[in-house]
Amino acid sequence: MNKSFVFLPVSLLSLLVAFPAVANDNKTEQNIVNSDIPNISEIELPATNAKLLTQQPGSNEVEQEPEIEADLTPTDDADISIEVVGEKDALPESTPTYVIEKEEIQKQGATSVADVLKRMPGFAINDVGHGADIHTGTYYRGASINQSVFLINGRPINTNINTYHGGTDLNSIPIEAIEKVELYSGAASSLYGSSAFGGIVNIITKAGYSQPKLTGSVEFGSLNLNNQQITYAGSTNQVKYNFSFERYFIDNRYRVPVGAANRDSEGFLSNADTATSSYFGSIGLDLDSKNSLNLDVTALSSRRGLIYFGFPLQKDRLDHDGLNIGLSWKTRLGKNNDSNLTTTIGYNQDYFSTYGPTGATFYRTGVLDTQQITARVDHDWKLSPNNQLRWGIDLKNTDLNGDVFSTAPNRINQNETENINLFHTALFAVNTWQISDALLVDLGLRQSFDGQFGSYLNPSAGLRYAINPVVAVRGSWAGAQRNPGLDQLYVYDTVHGWDPNPDLKPETGSTWTAGVDINLSSNLLAQFTYFGSSLDNRLGVISGRWENIGLVDTNGLEAALQLKIAREWSTFVNYTYTDAQIKTGTDKGLQLGLIPYSLLQTGIGYQKDGWQANLYLTYNSGTRRSVFTNTAAGDKNTDFSPSFVNLDLSGRIPVSKNLGVTVYLENLLGEQYERVNRIYSPGFTFRLGLTANI
């Protein structure tokens, strides 16, 4: 069990070397940090923010170089930002909001939301090749992807489908359509769902430009990778529009060592190819000075092989088709911004089909078709200069059609078709009091009424206290409940051979954070967070049946630091330590599987006149091989995979004002390390592309 902090002191030391030079800037640049950053729009920021850290450029930087029209990206190359809201903003600030803007997404060379999240503090994403993350696991602060809430423009996009059938697909939105990705927790669970043991990820899509603009990219690389993206966006009078398309393919066929999962007779990784096509469109209409409408549509078609099962060689495939439609109406009820009402109607469909041969003779398939209709009324009301209330109602109706079939004699009696309907309602409210200039307190409540598990109340609380202009402390606590997926309750899993269990209990517990924000200057920013959770009745599989396996306690530390070395140079460090310990059951005392104790991302970036270079380093302490271990090779579920270090380099070379060449060199060290459960990285790979805008 590697609990190494080895990279953290080294990274902190590298930042502190430059401390004397930047600390003197504190008095002169402090006002820029606190006054020049725009607010997040109403629906995009439902919850917690921190005032201290930001990736946004100061206004003086933009005004000094207006002639560089083709390079409007911020001068900071740090991987995360913590959004700043205006003074006297009464939204809860007891936990930070991490933000990655579109410029940073482009620098990273991200090809999916999973690529974006993996450089945020707290996230462990065990993907190997584009699309594999849907089965190899995404975790935030020790919680699985299905214990987190994913939103698009403030509207849920995941539909209570468990990890093994098909979790939230982080490849479903074209990267070109994304304006930024926000991550928050704490009181956000009261606003967006009691199931958020981990966090809430809000994907904000681009609005139309003032002038119509066509942007596109084409990219080719190792493992037969090819990727094409195109976006057309603009505005005409009161109408804004954005249309994006992305097509991606990679065969992920490369040599792997003996003992690797899904290693074929020729020594190659087998059945790991991925092909996706994703579409996004939005139209916004300003009806008058107080009312606006917005319609957005996201569609996904993906075909991929699954390598997670691994032993023996698997040939299972997963087809996933998704459709998400949302219509929102925003209206300003009062004067200025003191009362804003947002009404949203959404439709979400996920079609998962997992299928493949059993041995050489039999065949199996499992289909889950989920359709969900949602409605939300959200009122943000400034009751007084020091008191802000956000309250509303959520409605959700879910239909699940499950169809499983197998020709294997020992599974024929499990063949079935299930049709299940569930209605869920929730009332929510978060009230924020600015007790003084230094002290802010927020209290939240979410009362849920569920057709399966009745009514239950989940509260939240938080505070933030500014000790002085440089240091602020904060803390939060939230109760949570995550109900079992309808498939876990009622649908036989013919691919794995797992039985459903209608007697499953909800996962219940609480989460908490305590932290400090330090603003030494506008060039040196730091944020530290202790986090924890206690989750009872965690769901798992025992003897081929879904069960509540017991209590899991999680404790950890996040550190996020940013340093602007000079105008063109910047660096960052994100470090997360996670101890997710199983407290009861047969695995008592063990770390949760697939979650590393230590995870560090650090990097340094250069940017000037359209030229970019970014070097990223990742350290992973290794994860426990908990499921589908290779017993023939002597693997045990208490074994840990070895730690590894990964180094990536990205760059952009301007050819003209509107054309650039992009280069991404991944795994520069060429080490074929084990990411998770005997699934290995491909070693060194490259991508080469062109980006253009008209």
XYZ file of C-alpha atoms in Angstrom:
694
model
C 0.000 0.000 0.000
C 1.929 2.965 -1.281
C 0.974 6.121 0.606
C 3.860 8.109 -0.771
C 3.913 11.897 -0.586
C 7.259 11.890 -2.385
C 6.338 14.318 -5.154
C 4.488 16.831 -3.016
C 7.498 18.315 -1.128
C 9.478 18.568 -4.358
C 6.683 20.418 -6.128
C 6.018 22.751 -3.207
C 9.713 23.561 -3.005
C 9.780 24.528 -6.682
C 7.024 27.059 -6.037
C 8.546 28.458 -2.859
C 11.815 29.194 -4.642
C 10.033 31.981 -6.468
C 8.090 33.171 -3.407
C 10.239 36.187 -2.433
C 9.869 37.686 -5.909
C 6.092 37.429 -6.050
C 5.221 38.058 -2.412
C 6.128 41.735 -2.769
C 3.390 42.127 -5.396
C 0.661 41.458 -2.840
C -0.269 45.055 -1.990
C -0.124 46.446 -5.502
C -1.971 43.641 -7.310
C -4.480 42.566 -4.700
C -7.221 44.852 -6.039
C -6.927 43.377 -9.526
C -7.734 39.887 -8.226
C -10.748 41.054 -6.260
C -12.370 43.381 -8.804
C -11.633 42.504 -12.419
C -13.121 39.018 -12.682
C -16.614 38.587 -14.180
C -19.359 36.654 -12.390
C -20.439 33.181 -13.413
C -23.913 33.364 -14.960
C -26.877 32.458 -12.801
C -27.594 28.901 -13.859
C -23.983 27.938 -14.261
C -23.029 28.638 -10.648
C -25.509 27.083 -8.252
C -23.229 26.715 -5.295
C -19.840 27.210 -3.780
C -17.051 29.515 -4.889
C -13.792 30.849 -3.526
C -12.716 34.444 -4.022
C -8.986 33.934 -3.879
C -7.826 31.861 -6.825
C -8.334 32.641 -10.477
C -6.974 31.772 -13.884
C -8.504 34.812 -15.535
C -6.188 37.550 -16.883
C -6.257 40.966 -15.275
C -7.856 43.663 -17.381
C -4.546 45.501 -17.661
C -3.091 42.538 -19.560
C -5.847 42.571 -22.164
C -5.680 46.333 -22.701
C -1.932 46.373 -23.228
C -2.038 43.966 -26.151
C -5.234 44.577 -28.136
C -3.460 43.961 -31.404
C -2.981 40.240 -30.766
C -6.474 39.341 -31.885
C -5.769 35.732 -32.716
C -4.467 34.897 -29.239
C -7.070 35.806 -26.648
C -6.209 33.018 -24.249
C -5.323 33.880 -20.652
C -1.647 34.235 -19.864
C -1.895 31.715 -17.018
C -1.330 28.136 -18.137
C -2.406 26.551 -14.852
C -4.697 23.577 -15.190
C -7.330 24.727 -12.751
C -8.856 27.957 -11.691
C -11.087 28.905 -8.854
C -13.709 31.284 -10.139
C -14.001 34.690 -8.550
C -17.380 36.250 -7.983
C -18.089 39.895 -7.331
C -17.918 41.517 -3.937
C -21.071 41.048 -1.793
C -22.103 37.977 -3.813
C -24.081 35.955 -1.275
C -23.778 32.556 -2.957
C -22.234 29.940 -0.655
C -18.444 30.002 -0.556
C -17.725 27.214 1.910
C -16.094 25.023 -0.734
C -14.130 26.121 -3.817
C -15.223 25.978 -7.419
C -12.554 24.593 -9.730
C -12.837 25.818 -13.305
C -11.044 24.870 -16.513
C -11.656 27.310 -19.372
C -11.780 26.479 -23.078
C -8.279 27.898 -23.672
C -6.758 25.505 -21.156
C -8.776 22.592 -22.548
C -7.269 23.312 -25.960
C -3.727 23.518 -24.550
C -4.106 20.157 -22.855
C -5.178 18.539 -26.103
C -8.221 17.093 -24.355
C -10.353 14.815 -26.529
C -13.088 14.132 -23.944
C -14.464 15.440 -20.675
C -12.487 12.647 -19.014
C -9.281 14.230 -20.336
C -10.354 17.562 -18.849
C -11.210 16.145 -15.430
C -8.078 14.069 -14.978
C -6.008 17.213 -14.378
C -8.376 18.585 -11.756
C -7.470 17.928 -8.107
C -9.271 14.971 -6.599
C -9.964 13.065 -9.824
C -8.540 9.616 -10.591
C -9.460 8.467 -14.103
C -8.209 5.030 -15.102
C -8.820 5.287 -18.823
C -6.611 3.599 -21.381
C -7.487 5.012 -24.758
C -10.401 7.243 -25.648
C -13.691 5.948 -24.275
C -12.315 3.224 -22.015
C -13.100 5.258 -18.894
C -16.739 4.162 -19.051
C -15.684 0.766 -17.705
C -12.276 1.288 -16.096
C -13.472 3.754 -13.511
C -13.690 7.457 -12.755
C -13.436 8.545 -9.125
C -13.589 11.884 -7.315
C -12.410 11.999 -3.700
C -12.882 8.222 -3.516
C -16.454 8.300 -4.855
C -17.371 6.601 -8.121
C -18.676 8.389 -11.193
C -22.216 7.348 -10.281
C -21.864 8.890 -6.820
C -21.322 12.248 -8.491
C -23.708 14.484 -10.436
C -22.953 15.556 -14.019
C -24.701 18.559 -15.538
C -24.786 20.289 -18.878
C -25.602 23.969 -18.419
C -27.017 23.168 -14.997
C -29.167 20.223 -16.165
C -28.468 16.563 -15.198
C -27.149 14.257 -17.918
C -26.592 11.000 -16.009
C -29.546 8.654 -15.435
C -28.936 6.310 -12.505
C -27.371 3.519 -14.582
C -24.741 1.617 -12.647
C -21.061 1.482 -13.565
C -20.900 -1.965 -15.125
C -23.786 -1.652 -17.577
C -22.717 1.778 -18.688
C -21.881 4.709 -16.439
C -21.997 8.360 -17.373
C -20.223 8.609 -20.717
C -17.663 11.407 -20.509
C -17.214 11.345 -24.295
C -20.742 12.466 -25.111
C -20.135 16.198 -25.690
C -17.871 17.606 -28.438
C -14.866 19.316 -26.876
C -15.260 22.165 -29.365
C -18.683 22.929 -27.864
C -17.373 23.390 -24.314
C -16.786 26.854 -22.864
C -15.595 25.609 -19.472
C -15.986 22.807 -16.939
C -16.811 23.593 -13.299
C -16.402 21.334 -10.285
C -17.946 21.996 -6.888
C -19.293 20.200 -3.818
C -20.631 21.070 -0.351
C -23.986 22.901 -0.484
C -24.265 21.994 -4.174
C -25.628 18.601 -3.067
C -28.679 20.408 -1.664
C -29.198 22.182 -4.980
C -28.534 19.367 -7.428
C -29.053 16.042 -5.748
C -28.450 14.121 -2.571
C -26.454 11.485 -4.494
C -23.420 13.788 -4.784
C -21.090 11.991 -2.374
C -18.274 12.976 -4.695
C -18.816 16.280 -6.452
C -20.865 18.048 -9.081
C -19.431 18.581 -12.569
C -21.129 21.283 -14.626
C -20.228 21.399 -18.326
C -20.876 24.890 -19.677
C -21.260 25.087 -23.450
C -20.286 28.003 -25.668
C -22.684 30.801 -26.519
C -22.667 32.474 -29.907
C -19.992 34.998 -30.845
C -20.885 38.550 -31.802
C -19.874 37.757 -35.393
C -20.472 34.354 -37.020
C -17.341 32.251 -36.699
C -16.364 28.873 -38.120
C -13.679 26.936 -36.227
C -12.378 23.484 -36.958
C -9.590 21.037 -36.346
C -8.306 17.818 -37.832
C -5.935 15.500 -36.024
C -4.121 12.240 -36.718
C -1.796 10.180 -34.585
C -0.623 6.883 -33.180
C -2.878 3.820 -32.990
C -4.726 4.917 -36.148
C -6.204 7.888 -34.331
C -8.187 10.375 -36.368
C -10.340 13.154 -35.020
C -12.302 15.899 -36.782
C -14.143 18.728 -35.051
C -16.073 21.692 -36.403
C -18.067 24.481 -34.776
C -20.147 27.279 -36.259
C -21.322 29.933 -33.827
C -22.545 33.489 -33.982
C -25.308 35.924 -33.108
C -27.841 37.992 -34.998
C -29.716 40.692 -33.110
C -31.276 38.858 -30.141
C -30.363 35.327 -31.338
C -27.230 33.387 -30.370
C -26.382 30.006 -31.847
C -23.691 27.333 -31.649
C -23.480 24.081 -33.629
C -20.670 21.565 -33.094
C -19.734 18.139 -34.420
C -16.951 15.729 -33.499
C -15.936 12.408 -35.033
C -13.311 10.291 -33.286
C -11.716 6.900 -33.983
C -8.814 4.986 -32.479
C -8.061 1.282 -32.670
C -6.001 1.122 -29.431
C -4.130 -1.894 -30.736
C -0.622 -2.069 -29.303
C 1.697 -4.651 -27.798
C 1.227 -5.415 -24.102
C 3.325 -7.534 -21.712
C 2.560 -11.122 -20.729
C -0.141 -11.162 -18.066
C -1.919 -8.068 -19.407
C -5.702 -8.015 -19.611
C -7.145 -8.876 -23.030
C -3.785 -9.841 -24.555
C -4.398 -11.798 -27.742
C -2.310 -14.629 -29.198
C -0.104 -12.131 -31.061
C 0.678 -10.146 -27.908
C -1.545 -7.141 -28.690
C -4.268 -5.477 -26.654
C -7.486 -6.764 -28.186
C -10.996 -5.360 -28.527
C -10.141 -1.833 -27.313
C -11.170 0.177 -30.371
C -13.490 3.162 -30.055
C -15.528 5.126 -32.594
C -17.743 8.042 -31.561
C -19.768 10.727 -33.274
C -21.142 13.520 -31.109
C -23.323 16.479 -31.973
C -24.246 19.637 -30.100
C -26.488 22.564 -30.957
C -27.857 25.511 -29.017
C -30.023 28.519 -29.837
C -30.556 31.371 -27.409
C -33.159 34.107 -27.826
C -33.395 37.348 -25.838
C -37.144 38.022 -25.767
C -36.776 41.377 -24.033
C -34.639 43.031 -21.369
C -35.925 40.625 -18.700
C -36.627 37.333 -20.491
C -34.549 34.880 -22.515
C -35.003 31.366 -23.899
C -32.331 28.764 -24.627
C -32.610 25.402 -26.359
C -29.707 22.949 -26.477
C -29.450 19.439 -27.921
C -26.657 16.887 -27.445
C -26.516 13.567 -29.299
C -23.994 10.715 -29.129
C -23.404 7.567 -31.120
C -20.539 5.380 -29.906
C -19.264 1.886 -30.674
C -16.438 0.362 -28.661
C -14.918 -2.811 -27.366
C -14.662 -3.518 -23.636
C -11.401 -4.613 -22.064
C -12.270 -4.318 -18.386
C -13.212 -7.962 -17.868
C -9.898 -9.128 -19.217
C -9.451 -12.718 -18.012
C -9.839 -14.775 -20.104
C -9.810 -12.863 -23.405
C -13.095 -10.958 -23.750
C -14.850 -9.892 -26.925
C -17.745 -7.985 -25.377
C -18.888 -4.835 -27.177
C -20.785 -1.770 -26.005
C -23.058 0.356 -28.176
C -24.200 3.587 -26.592
C -26.593 6.072 -28.160
C -27.600 9.141 -26.185
C -29.870 12.143 -26.641
C -30.188 15.109 -24.270
C -32.536 18.059 -24.919
C -33.051 21.042 -22.664
C -35.215 24.172 -22.854
C -34.678 26.908 -20.278
C -36.462 30.183 -19.670
C -34.731 32.842 -17.589
C -36.619 35.852 -16.323
C -35.607 38.789 -14.159
C -38.403 39.385 -11.666
C -36.977 42.307 -9.737
C -34.755 45.287 -10.337
C -31.133 44.725 -11.301
C -30.135 41.155 -10.349
C -31.934 40.779 -7.022
C -34.542 38.220 -8.192
C -33.997 35.756 -11.045
C -36.180 32.817 -11.993
C -35.013 29.931 -14.222
C -37.435 27.283 -15.479
C -35.967 24.234 -17.263
C -37.506 21.251 -19.030
C -35.265 18.372 -20.113
C -35.362 15.042 -21.909
C -32.582 12.483 -21.612
C -32.340 9.079 -23.299
C -29.527 6.572 -22.878
C -29.481 3.350 -24.876
C -26.830 0.841 -23.787
C -26.384 -2.499 -25.503
C -23.651 -4.808 -24.194
C -23.159 -8.040 -26.104
C -20.637 -10.729 -26.964
C -19.837 -14.442 -27.170
C -19.538 -16.757 -24.172
C -16.702 -19.110 -25.071
C -16.879 -20.392 -28.631
C -20.547 -21.468 -28.692
C -22.935 -19.256 -26.739
C -24.011 -15.648 -27.103
C -25.297 -13.062 -24.641
C -26.656 -9.534 -24.725
C -28.019 -6.978 -22.290
C -29.960 -3.853 -23.255
C -30.821 -0.935 -20.998
C -32.946 1.798 -22.563
C -33.580 4.691 -20.174
C -35.801 7.668 -20.926
C -36.015 10.509 -18.450
C -38.114 13.680 -18.392
C -37.068 16.403 -15.956
C -38.415 19.791 -14.907
C -36.841 22.358 -12.609
C -37.892 25.720 -11.202
C -35.007 27.643 -9.629
C -35.423 31.037 -7.943
C -32.389 33.065 -6.878
C -33.628 35.846 -4.586
C -31.596 38.518 -2.807
C -33.785 39.154 0.228
C -31.500 41.859 1.634
C -27.978 43.165 1.014
C -26.643 40.450 3.333
C -29.092 37.597 2.732
C -29.546 35.554 -0.452
C -31.953 32.644 -0.880
C -31.877 30.072 -3.643
C -34.801 27.664 -3.693
C -36.890 25.591 -6.072
C -38.309 22.240 -7.086
C -36.988 19.299 -9.140
C -39.245 16.796 -10.913
C -37.972 13.643 -12.614
C -39.742 10.714 -14.256
C -37.620 7.723 -15.340
C -38.624 4.800 -17.574
C -36.226 1.849 -17.803
C -36.618 -0.937 -20.335
C -34.258 -3.827 -19.658
C -33.884 -6.780 -22.023
C -31.378 -9.583 -21.341
C -30.828 -12.707 -23.390
C -28.350 -15.582 -23.367
C -28.101 -18.885 -25.266
C -25.977 -20.467 -22.526
C -27.979 -23.331 -20.926
C -27.195 -22.192 -17.384
C -28.485 -18.669 -18.085
C -31.550 -19.259 -20.240
C -33.836 -19.204 -17.201
C -32.630 -15.652 -16.487
C -33.728 -14.278 -19.873
C -36.239 -11.515 -19.249
C -37.677 -8.151 -20.204
C -38.274 -5.549 -17.487
C -40.286 -2.320 -17.808
C -39.974 -0.048 -14.777
C -41.165 3.485 -14.064
C -40.054 5.741 -11.216
C -41.114 9.278 -10.236
C -38.923 11.505 -8.064
C -39.578 14.971 -6.635
C -37.331 17.206 -4.549
C -37.649 20.596 -2.873
C -34.411 22.469 -2.276
C -33.223 25.665 -0.644
C -29.870 27.217 0.242
C -29.757 30.430 2.264
C -26.576 32.476 2.532
C -25.949 35.096 5.183
C -23.112 37.627 4.998
C -22.780 37.992 8.783
C -19.950 40.504 8.423
C -17.405 41.572 5.842
C -15.291 38.609 6.955
C -17.843 35.896 7.844
C -20.254 34.127 5.493
C -22.579 31.259 6.489
C -24.794 29.063 4.303
C -27.463 26.506 5.250
C -29.163 24.154 2.813
C -31.990 21.608 2.792
C -33.141 19.096 0.190
C -36.358 17.178 0.808
C -36.797 14.263 -1.614
C -39.889 12.188 -2.398
C -38.987 8.987 -4.255
C -41.405 6.432 -5.683
C -39.093 3.591 -4.626
C -37.574 4.735 -1.311
C -40.080 7.224 0.103
C -39.206 10.655 1.512
C -35.905 11.722 3.060
C -34.220 14.963 4.095
C -30.602 15.897 3.379
C -29.192 19.071 4.991
C -25.979 20.988 4.313
C -24.055 23.756 6.065
C -20.911 25.764 5.467
C -18.976 28.849 6.441
C -16.101 30.977 5.229
C -14.093 33.415 7.337
C -11.519 35.825 5.930
C -8.826 36.199 8.591
C -7.197 38.970 6.568
C -6.955 39.920 2.869
C -4.431 37.129 2.340
C -5.855 34.141 4.261
C -9.401 32.744 4.511
C -10.610 29.537 6.169
C -13.726 27.578 5.231
C -15.637 24.411 6.001
C -18.695 22.487 4.826
C -20.834 19.477 5.735
C -23.590 17.751 3.736
C -25.818 14.733 4.241
C -26.336 12.479 1.249
C -28.337 9.506 -0.019
C -27.784 7.622 -3.258
C -30.469 5.135 -4.262
C -29.597 1.899 -6.101
C -29.953 1.920 -9.864
C -33.119 0.410 -11.282
C -31.016 -2.184 -13.105
C -29.292 -3.199 -9.854
C -32.714 -3.695 -8.300
C -34.504 -5.540 -11.106
C -32.426 -6.432 -14.214
C -30.230 -9.537 -14.489
C -26.738 -8.766 -15.806
C -26.261 -11.494 -18.382
C -22.780 -10.286 -19.390
C -21.303 -10.643 -15.909
C -23.800 -13.163 -14.574
C -24.844 -10.895 -11.690
C -28.280 -11.185 -10.118
C -30.327 -8.081 -9.233
C -31.522 -7.553 -5.671
C -34.871 -5.783 -5.042
C -34.034 -5.577 -1.320
C -31.056 -3.249 -1.750
C -30.898 -0.282 0.612
C -29.797 3.226 -0.374
C -26.216 4.316 0.262
C -26.407 6.894 3.059
C -23.912 9.073 4.882
C -22.303 12.481 4.899
C -19.391 14.397 3.418
C -17.324 17.258 4.831
C -14.466 19.591 3.963
C -12.202 22.041 5.795
C -9.739 24.267 4.011
C -7.721 27.412 3.700
C -7.268 29.805 0.763
C -4.037 31.790 0.580
C -3.544 34.747 -1.738
C 0.110 35.693 -1.354
C -0.122 37.791 -4.510
C -1.900 37.722 -7.840
C 1.016 35.602 -9.066
C 1.140 33.024 -6.257
C -2.118 31.419 -5.215
C -2.772 28.385 -3.019
C -5.747 26.386 -1.806
C -5.687 23.431 0.597
C -8.684 21.224 1.431
C -9.140 18.367 3.869
C -12.062 16.213 2.748
C -13.855 13.228 4.172
C -16.964 11.105 3.900
C -18.654 8.213 5.645
C -20.806 6.020 3.414
C -22.892 3.165 4.789
C -24.575 0.380 2.800
C -22.167 0.843 -0.111
C -23.238 -1.225 -3.108
C -21.122 -4.083 -4.427
C -21.291 -7.652 -5.710
C -21.037 -10.638 -3.367
C -21.225 -14.176 -4.777
C -22.653 -12.947 -8.064
C -25.435 -10.793 -6.562
C -25.768 -7.091 -5.863
C -25.570 -6.461 -2.121
C -24.996 -3.699 0.416
C -21.402 -4.523 1.345
C -20.951 -2.230 4.353
C -19.331 0.970 5.571
C -16.602 2.941 3.763
C -14.817 5.895 5.384
C -12.782 8.263 3.214
C -10.310 10.921 4.294
C -7.920 12.920 2.173
C -6.112 16.117 1.309
C -6.175 18.303 -1.804
C -3.585 20.933 -2.594
C -3.854 23.284 -5.558
C -1.145 25.878 -6.236
C -0.562 28.259 -9.125
C 2.477 30.415 -9.840
C 2.893 32.938 -12.618
C 6.662 33.037 -13.046
C 6.678 35.793 -15.652
C 4.267 37.249 -18.200
C 4.714 34.324 -20.579
C 5.503 31.562 -18.038
C 3.355 29.866 -15.400
C 3.271 26.649 -13.433
C 0.822 24.715 -11.281
C 0.667 21.816 -8.816
C -2.396 19.696 -7.972
C -1.957 16.980 -5.359
C -4.555 14.621 -3.856
C -4.131 12.048 -1.107
C -7.113 9.693 -0.690
C -7.533 7.029 1.999
C -10.803 5.237 1.200
C -10.953 2.425 3.739
C -13.516 -0.378 3.853
C -14.657 -0.655 7.478
C -16.906 -3.738 7.406
C -17.364 -6.936 5.419
C -14.924 -9.399 3.884
C -12.590 -6.624 2.633
C -12.441 -4.847 5.997
C -9.344 -2.688 6.375
C -8.526 -2.532 2.654
C -8.340 0.521 0.396
C -11.190 0.725 -2.097
C -10.154 -0.810 -5.389
C -8.927 1.278 -8.340
C -8.334 4.407 -6.193
C -4.699 5.545 -5.713
C -3.521 6.854 -2.363
C -1.469 9.608 -3.990
C -2.076 11.431 -7.245
C -0.112 14.462 -8.412
C -0.316 16.596 -11.534
C 2.087 19.426 -12.173
C 3.128 21.394 -15.201
C 4.784 24.427 -16.671
C 3.571 26.461 -19.626
C 4.818 29.117 -22.042
C 2.603 31.270 -24.238
C 3.348 34.274 -26.454
C 2.041 35.615 -29.777
C 0.169 32.395 -30.568
C 3.078 30.114 -29.625
C 2.363 27.615 -26.853
C 4.298 24.914 -25.042
C 3.005 22.984 -22.028
C 4.760 20.201 -20.128
C 2.592 18.057 -17.814
C 3.766 15.492 -15.254
C 1.515 12.952 -13.524
C 2.440 10.721 -10.587
C 0.138 7.845 -9.542
C 0.971 5.724 -6.492
C -0.822 2.659 -7.877
C -4.252 1.143 -7.218
C -5.555 -2.040 -5.638
C -6.409 -4.830 -8.110
C -9.802 -5.449 -6.574
C -11.960 -7.007 -9.280
C -11.455 -9.407 -12.186
C -7.931 -10.242 -11.074
C -5.850 -12.760 -13.009
C -5.891 -15.605 -10.507
C -4.051 -17.851 -12.986
C -1.072 -15.488 -12.710
C -1.253 -15.461 -8.909
C -2.882 -12.037 -8.585
C -4.846 -11.401 -5.387
C -7.420 -8.701 -4.734
C -5.109 -7.267 -2.078
C -2.331 -6.585 -4.608
C -1.473 -3.051 -5.720
C -0.308 -2.130 -9.192
C 3.112 -0.385 -9.250
C 3.368 3.403 -9.073
C 4.168 5.276 -12.279
C 5.191 8.665 -13.637
C 3.860 10.038 -16.919
C 5.150 13.042 -18.880
C 3.212 14.785 -21.682
C 4.165 17.687 -23.943
C 1.741 19.813 -25.955
C 2.434 22.749 -28.239
C 0.999 25.087 -30.834
C 2.851 26.721 -33.717
C 1.078 29.673 -35.376
C 1.120 29.529 -39.168
C -1.040 32.621 -39.641
C -3.522 34.670 -37.677
C -6.228 32.027 -38.152
C -4.230 28.826 -38.625
C -2.062 26.828 -36.254
C -0.291 23.471 -36.023
C -0.829 21.466 -32.823
C 1.482 18.758 -31.495
C 0.840 16.402 -28.567
C 3.537 13.993 -27.395
C 2.168 11.687 -24.707
C 4.110 9.457 -22.326
C 7.480 10.947 -23.260
C 9.288 8.494 -20.983
C 7.928 5.599 -23.053
C 7.167 3.477 -19.977
C 4.400 0.940 -20.526
C 3.008 1.202 -17.010
C -0.028 -0.580 -15.559
C -2.875 1.870 -15.179
C -5.315 -0.432 -13.418
C -6.123 -4.167 -13.085
C -3.464 -5.406 -15.530
C -4.514 -2.906 -18.208
C -1.385 -1.212 -19.588
C -0.696 2.101 -21.273
C 0.524 2.029 -24.887
C 3.870 3.688 -24.219
C 4.875 6.748 -26.269
C 2.219 8.117 -28.641
C 1.819 11.286 -30.673
C -0.886 13.437 -32.232
C -0.472 16.047 -34.938
C -3.193 18.425 -36.066
C -4.319 21.677 -37.650
C -6.680 24.230 -36.121
C -8.329 27.027 -38.068
C -10.984 29.685 -37.660
C -12.749 31.865 -40.166
